[in-house]
N, CA and C atoms as an extended XYZ file, in Angstrom:
255
Properties=species:S:1:pos:R:3:atomname:S:1:resname:S:1:resid:I:1 pbc="F F F"
N         0.993       -6.733        9.757 N   UNK     1
C         0.225       -5.535        9.526 CA  UNK     1
C        -0.426       -5.119       10.834 C   UNK     1
N        -0.397       -3.847       11.098 N   UNK     2
C        -1.040       -3.303       12.280 CA  UNK     2
C        -2.279       -2.545       11.855 C   UNK     2
N        -3.414       -2.868       12.445 N   UNK     3
C        -4.639       -2.154       12.144 CA  UNK     3
C        -5.128       -2.335       10.715 C   UNK     3
N        -4.701       -3.373       10.019 N   UNK     4
C        -5.165       -3.627        8.671 CA  UNK     4
C        -4.398       -2.899        7.580 C   UNK     4
N        -3.458       -2.037        7.949 N   UNK     5
C        -2.651       -1.324        6.968 CA  UNK     5
C        -1.226       -1.801        7.045 C   UNK     5
N        -0.577       -2.020        5.928 N   UNK     6
C         0.848       -2.347        5.969 CA  UNK     6
C         1.628       -1.191        6.596 C   UNK     6
N         2.474       -1.508        7.554 N   UNK     7
C         3.208       -0.474        8.274 CA  UNK     7
C         4.682       -0.812        8.366 C   UNK     7
N         5.466        0.177        8.724 N   UNK     8
C         6.871       -0.015        9.031 CA  UNK     8
C         7.218        0.886       10.199 C   UNK     8
N         7.824        0.346       11.229 N   UNK     9
C         8.221        1.141       12.389 CA  UNK     9
C         9.677        0.877       12.730 C   UNK     9
N        10.324        1.884       13.285 N   UNK    10
C        11.701        1.744       13.746 CA  UNK    10
C        11.891        2.671       14.925 C   UNK    10
N        12.621        2.237       15.920 N   UNK    11
C        12.823        3.022       17.133 CA  UNK    11
C        13.774        4.189       16.943 C   UNK    11
N        14.567        4.197       15.892 N   UNK    12
C        15.548        5.262       15.686 CA  UNK    12
C        14.976        6.330       14.771 C   UNK    12
N        14.969        7.554       15.232 N   UNK    13
C        14.497        8.670       14.420 CA  UNK    13
C        15.454        8.887       13.256 C   UNK    13
N        14.924        9.267       12.107 N   UNK    14
C        15.764        9.559       10.958 CA  UNK    14
C        15.968        8.393       10.014 C   UNK    14
N        15.243        7.326       10.190 N   UNK    15
C        15.395        6.162        9.322 CA  UNK    15
C        14.089        5.939        8.555 C   UNK    15
N        13.459        7.031        8.118 N   UNK    16
C        12.151        6.940        7.477 CA  UNK    16
C        12.152        6.124        6.201 C   UNK    16
N        13.237        6.184        5.449 N   UNK    17
C        13.266        5.466        4.172 CA  UNK    17
C        12.982        3.983        4.359 C   UNK    17
N        13.553        3.370        5.375 N   UNK    18
C        13.344        1.941        5.601 CA  UNK    18
C        11.895        1.651        5.976 C   UNK    18
N        11.271        2.518        6.775 N   UNK    19
C         9.884        2.299        7.160 CA  UNK    19
C         8.956        2.426        5.957 C   UNK    19
N         9.212        3.419        5.121 N   UNK    20
C         8.398        3.599        3.920 CA  UNK    20
C         8.566        2.399        2.986 C   UNK    20
N         9.793        1.932        2.811 N   UNK    21
C        10.035        0.761        1.966 CA  UNK    21
C         9.318       -0.466        2.519 C   UNK    21
N         9.398       -0.683        3.830 N   UNK    22
C         8.756       -1.844        4.454 CA  UNK    22
C         7.242       -1.794        4.272 C   UNK    22
N         6.648       -0.627        4.515 N   UNK    23
C         5.194       -0.492        4.370 CA  UNK    23
C         4.771       -0.678        2.913 C   UNK    23
N         5.513       -0.084        1.978 N   UNK    24
C         5.173       -0.219        0.564 CA  UNK    24
C         5.346       -1.651        0.085 C   UNK    24
N         6.415       -2.308        0.507 N   UNK    25
C         6.640       -3.703        0.140 CA  UNK    25
C         5.495       -4.584        0.631 C   UNK    25
N         5.028       -4.337        1.856 N   UNK    26
C         3.902       -5.100        2.398 CA  UNK    26
C         2.625       -4.828        1.606 C   UNK    26
N         2.428       -3.569        1.205 N   UNK    27
C         1.245       -3.226        0.413 CA  UNK    27
C         1.276       -3.909       -0.953 C   UNK    27
N         2.433       -3.928       -1.587 N   UNK    28
C         2.544       -4.592       -2.893 CA  UNK    28
C         2.225       -6.073       -2.775 C   UNK    28
N         2.727       -6.708       -1.737 N   UNK    29
C         2.447       -8.126       -1.501 CA  UNK    29
C         0.955       -8.343       -1.259 C   UNK    29
N         0.336       -7.447       -0.484 N   UNK    30
C        -1.096       -7.544       -0.221 CA  UNK    30
C        -1.908       -7.375       -1.512 C   UNK    30
N        -1.531       -6.417       -2.332 N   UNK    31
C        -2.224       -6.202       -3.604 CA  UNK    31
C        -2.094       -7.419       -4.517 C   UNK    31
N        -0.926       -8.033       -4.521 N   UNK    32
C        -0.736       -9.243       -5.321 CA  UNK    32
C        -1.670      -10.352       -4.846 C   UNK    32
N        -1.725      -10.531       -3.541 N   UNK    33
C        -2.521      -11.615       -2.982 CA  UNK    33
C        -4.025      -11.364       -3.150 C   UNK    33
N        -4.483      -10.149       -2.862 N   UNK    34
C        -5.914       -9.864       -2.915 CA  UNK    34
C        -6.466       -9.733       -4.324 C   UNK    34
N        -5.656       -9.209       -5.237 N   UNK    35
C        -6.162       -8.907       -6.573 CA  UNK    35
C        -5.530       -9.753       -7.675 C   UNK    35
N        -4.647      -10.690       -7.305 N   UNK    36
C        -4.042      -11.576       -8.295 CA  UNK    36
C        -3.138      -10.861       -9.276 C   UNK    36
N        -2.483       -9.791       -8.827 N   UNK    37
C        -1.618       -9.008       -9.708 CA  UNK    37
C        -0.196       -9.550       -9.709 C   UNK    37
N         0.505       -9.331      -10.796 N   UNK    38
C         1.950       -9.586      -10.806 CA  UNK    38
C         2.607       -8.480       -9.992 C   UNK    38
N         3.858       -8.677       -9.625 N   UNK    39
C         4.568       -7.640       -8.863 CA  UNK    39
C         4.673       -6.351       -9.681 C   UNK    39
N         4.966       -6.483      -10.959 N   UNK    40
C         5.091       -5.302      -11.823 CA  UNK    40
C         3.763       -4.550      -11.917 C   UNK    40
N         2.649       -5.276      -12.037 N   UNK    41
C         1.341       -4.620      -12.098 CA  UNK    41
C         0.983       -3.965      -10.767 C   UNK    41
N         1.341       -4.617       -9.661 N   UNK    42
C         1.093       -4.028       -8.341 CA  UNK    42
C         1.882       -2.731       -8.174 C   UNK    42
N         3.129       -2.716       -8.640 N   UNK    43
C         3.950       -1.494       -8.570 CA  UNK    43
C         3.328       -0.388       -9.417 C   UNK    43
N         2.886       -0.718      -10.624 N   UNK    44
C         2.283        0.277      -11.507 CA  UNK    44
C         1.009        0.853      -10.890 C   UNK    44
N         0.156       -0.001      -10.353 N   UNK    45
C        -1.075        0.463       -9.735 CA  UNK    45
C        -0.779        1.272       -8.472 C   UNK    45
N         0.156        0.814       -7.674 N   UNK    46
C         0.508        1.525       -6.439 CA  UNK    46
C         1.052        2.917       -6.726 C   UNK    46
N         1.711        3.082       -7.851 N   UNK    47
C         2.296        4.387       -8.164 CA  UNK    47
C         1.229        5.476       -8.303 C   UNK    47
N        -0.001        5.096       -8.599 N   UNK    48
C        -1.063        6.097       -8.703 CA  UNK    48
C        -2.138        5.956       -7.630 C   UNK    48
N        -2.205        4.819       -6.942 N   UNK    49
C        -3.330        4.589       -6.034 CA  UNK    49
C        -2.961        4.470       -4.559 C   UNK    49
N        -1.698        4.297       -4.229 N   UNK    50
C        -1.295        4.099       -2.834 CA  UNK    50
C        -0.707        5.397       -2.278 C   UNK    50
N        -1.202        5.784       -1.107 N   UNK    51
C        -0.657        6.943       -0.398 CA  UNK    51
C         0.279        6.452        0.701 C   UNK    51
N         1.404        7.127        0.833 N   UNK    52
C         2.348        6.824        1.916 CA  UNK    52
C         2.190        7.907        2.974 C   UNK    52
N         2.070        7.499        4.233 N   UNK    53
C         1.864        8.458        5.328 CA  UNK    53
C         2.850        8.183        6.454 C   UNK    53
N         3.509        9.242        6.897 N   UNK    54
C         4.329        9.139        8.108 CA  UNK    54
C         3.352        9.172        9.263 C   UNK    54
N         3.399        8.161       10.123 N   UNK    55
C         2.367        8.011       11.144 CA  UNK    55
C         2.820        8.353       12.544 C   UNK    55
N         4.112        8.374       12.791 N   UNK    56
C         4.540        8.691       14.147 CA  UNK    56
C         5.970        9.204       14.130 C   UNK    56
N         6.162       10.380       14.710 N   UNK    57
C         7.513       10.899       14.897 CA  UNK    57
C         7.696       11.380       16.331 C   UNK    57
N         6.691       11.123       17.163 N   UNK    58
C         6.754       11.466       18.583 CA  UNK    58
C         7.592       10.407       19.292 C   UNK    58
N         8.159       10.731       20.383 N   UNK    59
C         8.991        9.858       21.224 CA  UNK    59
C        10.090        9.139       20.438 C   UNK    59
N        10.556        9.759       19.388 N   UNK    60
C        11.669        9.290       18.572 CA  UNK    60
C        11.415        7.954       17.877 C   UNK    60
N        10.157        7.546       17.766 N   UNK    61
C         9.799        6.391       16.944 CA  UNK    61
C         9.287        6.920       15.613 C   UNK    61
N         9.678        6.266       14.540 N   UNK    62
C         9.273        6.691       13.209 CA  UNK    62
C         8.466        5.555       12.592 C   UNK    62
N         7.348        5.905       11.976 N   UNK    63
C         6.530        4.889       11.336 CA  UNK    63
C         5.960        5.393       10.035 C   UNK    63
N         5.519        4.472        9.217 N   UNK    64
C         4.901        4.816        7.942 CA  UNK    64
C         3.779        3.829        7.660 C   UNK    64
N         2.747        4.308        6.984 N   UNK    65
C         1.635        3.471        6.529 CA  UNK    65
C         1.522        3.600        5.017 C   UNK    65
N         1.201        2.500        4.377 N   UNK    66
C         0.821        2.505        2.964 CA  UNK    66
C        -0.694        2.351        2.943 C   UNK    66
N        -1.389        3.290        2.304 N   UNK    67
C        -2.850        3.305        2.344 CA  UNK    67
C        -3.406        3.163        0.933 C   UNK    67
N        -4.268        2.175        0.767 N   UNK    68
C        -4.988        1.964       -0.488 CA  UNK    68
C        -6.467        2.019       -0.152 C   UNK    68
N        -7.167        3.050       -0.662 N   UNK    69
C        -8.590        3.179       -0.362 CA  UNK    69
C        -9.349        1.970       -0.883 C   UNK    69
N       -10.415        1.612       -0.186 N   UNK    70
C       -11.231        0.461       -0.586 CA  UNK    70
C       -11.782        0.609       -1.992 C   UNK    70
N       -12.109        1.833       -2.403 N   UNK    71
C       -12.696        2.030       -3.721 CA  UNK    71
C       -11.664        2.372       -4.797 C   UNK    71
N       -10.393        2.246       -4.480 N   UNK    72
C        -9.337        2.578       -5.443 CA  UNK    72
C        -9.209        1.535       -6.543 C   UNK    72
N        -9.550        0.303       -6.245 N   UNK    73
C        -9.440       -0.781       -7.224 CA  UNK    73
C       -10.830       -1.345       -7.472 C   UNK    73
N       -11.281       -1.198       -8.694 N   UNK    74
C       -12.602       -1.693       -9.063 CA  UNK    74
C       -12.468       -2.414      -10.401 C   UNK    74
N       -12.636       -3.715      -10.392 N   UNK    75
C       -12.491       -4.498      -11.610 CA  UNK    75
C       -13.832       -4.576      -12.313 C   UNK    75
N       -13.838       -4.519      -13.644 N   UNK    76
C       -15.108       -4.615      -14.378 CA  UNK    76
C       -15.715       -6.004      -14.216 C   UNK    76
N       -17.017       -6.050      -14.314 N   UNK    77
C       -17.729       -7.322      -14.266 CA  UNK    77
C       -17.319       -8.152      -15.473 C   UNK    77
N       -16.978       -9.394      -15.269 N   UNK    78
C       -16.483      -10.253      -16.349 CA  UNK    78
C       -17.486      -10.357      -17.501 C   UNK    78
N       -18.776      -10.302      -17.179 N   UNK    79
C       -19.794      -10.417      -18.218 CA  UNK    79
C       -19.859       -9.167      -19.099 C   UNK    79
N       -19.410       -8.025      -18.585 N   UNK    80
C       -19.548       -6.783      -19.344 CA  UNK    80
C       -18.305       -6.442      -20.159 C   UNK    80
N       -17.214       -7.158      -19.971 N   UNK    81
C       -15.988       -6.857      -20.699 CA  UNK    81
C       -16.135       -7.265      -22.159 C   UNK    81
N       -15.923       -6.337      -23.048 N   UNK    82
C       -15.985       -6.632      -24.471 CA  UNK    82
C       -17.379       -6.724      -25.046 C   UNK    82
N       -18.392       -6.424      -24.261 N   UNK    83
C       -19.770       -6.518      -24.731 CA  UNK    83
C       -20.229       -5.142      -25.190 C   UNK    83
N       -20.725       -5.069      -26.414 N   UNK    84
C       -21.270       -3.807      -26.914 CA  UNK    84
C       -22.745       -3.725      -26.576 C   UNK    84
N       -23.136       -2.528      -26.215 N   UNK    85
C       -24.565       -2.323      -25.892 CA  UNK    85
C       -25.121       -1.253      -26.751 C   UNK    85
């Protein structure tokens, strides 16, 4: 990971699909590790919470970042789950 974000870079212009796949795959793995998610749950959450960004197309290098905002995932407090007030 570069700069804390999962990334994908390639020196050949026009190969964006591979960079996006690499960055997204790294993000899914990170989500699994940080939040204890299964791969299927990470994919489901990423489909609504992860932004894909093309980060460089200058000098014929192509890159992509997968971005998950810090406040995108908020788990309920274990003590408050199922408790009626």
